């Protein structure tokens, strides 16, 4: 991935997030809107399921989401907004579980595997740091899933849509960039790499077959 490809991807995420928020507020129950809102996200989950370490769980989430999408498009869901909740909270819960499971295993944590792609063999202090970063991401994913359900149950729909479509990508970007900057203050032994190199490392982490 080059710098301009990363820039285009970021612009695409911004445009999709804004479009999703507008569609959820003004056309949430339209079949074409349901497909437009959930299709790209299902494709992303499918890609994660294909490459991921815990394929069975991710495939279960993907198949369940696809089944719900088909039911919704056929008019079999009472309130399609519930489908959006299941998608948002479900994906975050699945990611939290996927990251969390790597904390207990004998191998490197999820972020540790990414760091190995960039820095090679990790020193013990570096491995501990990546373990704690993985823990932070795990807690974030579960917190977002919990907050999503709570806001859906007890808050207005426009506030939930704001959380799902605008707050979520901003929070991920803040965590990603913030950790990238904090890493070198806490652990200067990490070789300095660009954000683009970090993104490439995420994409190149080998999947466990």
Coordinates of C-alpha atoms in Angstrom, one line a residue:
X1 CA 0.0 0.0 0.0
X2 CA 1.4 3.4 -1.0
X3 CA 0.8 6.8 0.6
X4 CA -1.8 7.8 -2.0
X5 CA -3.6 4.4 -1.7
X6 CA -3.7 5.0 2.1
X7 CA -5.1 8.5 1.5
X8 CA -7.8 7.2 -0.8
X9 CA -8.7 4.5 1.7
X10 CA -9.0 7.1 4.5
X11 CA -11.2 9.3 2.3
X12 CA -13.3 6.3 1.5
X13 CA -13.8 5.5 5.2
X14 CA -14.8 9.1 5.9
X15 CA -17.3 9.2 3.0
X16 CA -18.8 5.8 3.9
X17 CA -19.1 6.9 7.6
X18 CA -20.9 10.1 6.7
X19 CA -23.2 8.3 4.2
X20 CA -24.0 5.6 6.7
X21 CA -25.0 8.2 9.3
X22 CA -27.3 9.9 6.8
X23 CA -28.9 6.7 5.5
X24 CA -29.5 5.4 9.1
X25 CA -31.3 8.7 9.9
X26 CA -33.4 9.0 6.8
X27 CA -33.6 5.6 5.0
X28 CA -32.8 3.0 7.6
X29 CA -35.6 0.6 6.6
X30 CA -35.1 0.8 2.8
X31 CA -33.8 -2.6 1.4
X32 CA -31.2 -0.8 -0.7
X33 CA -30.0 1.1 2.3
X34 CA -29.7 -2.1 4.3
X35 CA -27.6 -3.6 1.6
X36 CA -25.5 -0.5 1.2
X37 CA -24.9 -0.1 5.0
X38 CA -24.1 -3.8 5.8
X39 CA -22.6 -5.1 2.5
X40 CA -19.1 -3.5 2.9
X41 CA -18.9 -4.3 6.5
X42 CA -19.8 -8.0 5.8
X43 CA -17.1 -8.1 3.2
X44 CA -14.6 -6.7 5.7
X45 CA -15.6 -9.3 8.3
X46 CA -15.3 -12.0 5.6
X47 CA -11.8 -10.9 4.8
X48 CA -10.9 -11.0 8.5
X49 CA -12.5 -14.4 8.8
X50 CA -10.4 -15.7 5.9
X51 CA -7.1 -14.4 7.2
X52 CA -7.8 -14.5 10.9
X53 CA -6.3 -16.6 13.6
X54 CA -9.7 -17.8 15.0
X55 CA -11.5 -18.5 11.8
X56 CA -14.3 -20.6 13.2
X57 CA -15.6 -17.7 15.4
X58 CA -15.3 -15.1 12.7
X59 CA -17.0 -17.3 10.2
X60 CA -19.9 -17.9 12.6
X61 CA -20.3 -14.1 13.0
X62 CA -20.2 -13.6 9.2
X63 CA -22.7 -16.4 8.5
X64 CA -25.1 -15.1 11.2
X65 CA -24.8 -11.6 9.8
X66 CA -25.5 -12.8 6.3
X67 CA -28.5 -14.7 7.4
X68 CA -29.9 -11.7 9.2
X69 CA -29.3 -9.6 6.1
X70 CA -31.2 -12.0 3.9
X71 CA -34.1 -12.0 6.4
X72 CA -34.1 -8.2 6.6
X73 CA -34.1 -7.8 2.8
X74 CA -37.1 -10.2 2.6
X75 CA -39.0 -8.1 5.2
X76 CA -38.7 -10.6 8.0
X77 CA -37.3 -8.3 10.6
X78 CA -39.7 -6.2 12.7
X79 CA -37.3 -3.3 13.2
X80 CA -34.3 -3.3 10.9
X81 CA -32.5 -1.0 13.3
X82 CA -31.9 -4.1 15.5
X83 CA -29.9 -5.6 12.7
X84 CA -27.6 -2.5 12.6
X85 CA -27.1 -3.0 16.4
X86 CA -26.3 -6.7 16.0
X87 CA -23.8 -5.8 13.3
X88 CA -22.0 -3.0 15.2
X89 CA -22.0 -4.7 18.6
X90 CA -21.4 -8.2 17.2
X91 CA -18.3 -7.2 15.2
X92 CA -16.8 -5.4 18.1
X93 CA -17.5 -8.3 20.5
X94 CA -16.0 -10.7 18.0
X95 CA -12.9 -8.6 17.6
X96 CA -12.6 -8.3 21.4
X97 CA -12.7 -12.0 21.7
X98 CA -10.2 -12.6 18.9
X99 CA -7.7 -10.2 20.4
X100 CA -8.4 -11.4 23.9
X101 CA -7.8 -15.0 23.1
X102 CA -4.2 -14.1 22.1
X103 CA -3.5 -12.8 25.5
X104 CA -3.8 -16.2 27.1
X105 CA -1.9 -18.3 24.6
X106 CA 1.7 -19.2 24.6
X107 CA 2.5 -17.3 21.4
X108 CA 2.7 -13.5 20.9
X109 CA -0.4 -11.3 21.4
X110 CA -2.3 -9.9 18.4
X111 CA -0.3 -6.7 18.5
X112 CA 2.8 -8.6 19.2
X113 CA 2.4 -10.4 15.9
X114 CA 2.1 -7.1 14.1
X115 CA 5.2 -5.8 15.9
X116 CA 7.1 -8.9 14.8
X117 CA 6.3 -8.1 11.2
X118 CA 7.9 -4.6 11.6
X119 CA 10.7 -5.2 14.2
X120 CA 11.5 -8.9 14.0
X121 CA 12.1 -10.8 17.2
X122 CA 10.9 -8.8 20.2
X123 CA 12.8 -8.2 23.4
X124 CA 11.0 -9.2 26.6
X125 CA 10.1 -5.6 27.4
X126 CA 8.8 -5.0 23.9
X127 CA 6.7 -8.2 24.1
X128 CA 5.2 -7.1 27.4
X129 CA 4.3 -3.7 25.9
X130 CA 2.6 -5.3 22.9
X131 CA 0.7 -7.6 25.3
X132 CA -0.6 -4.5 27.2
X133 CA -1.5 -2.8 23.9
X134 CA -3.5 -5.9 22.9
X135 CA -5.3 -5.7 26.2
X136 CA -6.2 -2.1 25.6
X137 CA -7.7 -2.9 22.2
X138 CA -9.5 -5.9 23.7
X139 CA -11.1 -3.7 26.4
X140 CA -11.9 -1.0 23.8
X141 CA -13.7 -3.5 21.6
X142 CA -15.8 -4.9 24.5
X143 CA -16.5 -1.4 25.8
X144 CA -17.7 -0.3 22.4
X145 CA -20.0 -3.3 22.1
X146 CA -21.4 -2.7 25.5
X147 CA -21.9 1.0 24.9
X148 CA -23.5 0.3 21.6
X149 CA -26.1 -2.0 23.2
X150 CA -26.7 0.4 26.1
X151 CA -27.2 3.5 23.9
X152 CA -29.5 1.5 21.6
X153 CA -31.7 0.5 24.5
X154 CA -31.8 3.7 26.4
X155 CA -30.8 6.5 24.0
X156 CA -32.2 8.1 20.9
X157 CA -31.6 6.5 17.5
X158 CA -29.7 9.5 16.1
X159 CA -27.2 9.3 19.0
X160 CA -26.7 5.6 18.4
X161 CA -26.1 6.2 14.7
X162 CA -23.6 8.9 15.6
X163 CA -21.7 6.5 17.8
X164 CA -21.8 3.7 15.3
X165 CA -20.9 5.7 12.2
X166 CA -18.8 8.6 13.3
X167 CA -17.5 8.1 16.9
X168 CA -16.3 4.5 16.2
X169 CA -13.9 5.3 13.3
X170 CA -12.6 8.4 15.1
X171 CA -12.0 6.4 18.3
X172 CA -10.1 3.7 16.3
X173 CA -8.0 6.3 14.6
X174 CA -7.2 8.1 17.9
X175 CA -6.2 4.8 19.5
X176 CA -4.1 3.7 16.5
X177 CA -2.3 7.0 16.1
X178 CA -2.0 7.7 19.8
X179 CA -0.4 4.3 20.5
X180 CA 2.0 4.8 17.5
X181 CA 3.2 8.1 19.1
X182 CA 3.3 6.8 22.7
X183 CA 5.2 3.7 21.8
X184 CA 8.5 5.6 21.1
X185 CA 8.2 7.6 24.3
X186 CA 7.8 4.5 26.5
X187 CA 10.0 2.2 24.5
X188 CA 12.6 4.0 22.4
X189 CA 14.1 0.6 21.6
X190 CA 11.4 0.1 19.0
X191 CA 12.8 1.0 15.6
X192 CA 11.0 4.1 14.3
X193 CA 8.7 3.3 11.4
X194 CA 6.0 5.3 9.7
X195 CA 2.2 4.9 10.1
X196 CA 2.2 3.5 6.6
X197 CA 4.6 0.8 7.6
X198 CA 2.4 -0.1 10.6
X199 CA -0.7 -0.4 8.3
X200 CA 1.3 -2.6 6.0
X201 CA 2.3 -4.8 9.0
X202 CA -1.4 -5.2 10.0
X203 CA -2.2 -6.3 6.4
X204 CA 0.7 -8.7 6.3
X205 CA 0.3 -10.6 9.6
X206 CA 0.2 -14.3 8.6
X207 CA -2.9 -16.2 9.4
X208 CA -2.7 -19.4 11.4
X209 CA -4.1 -22.2 9.3

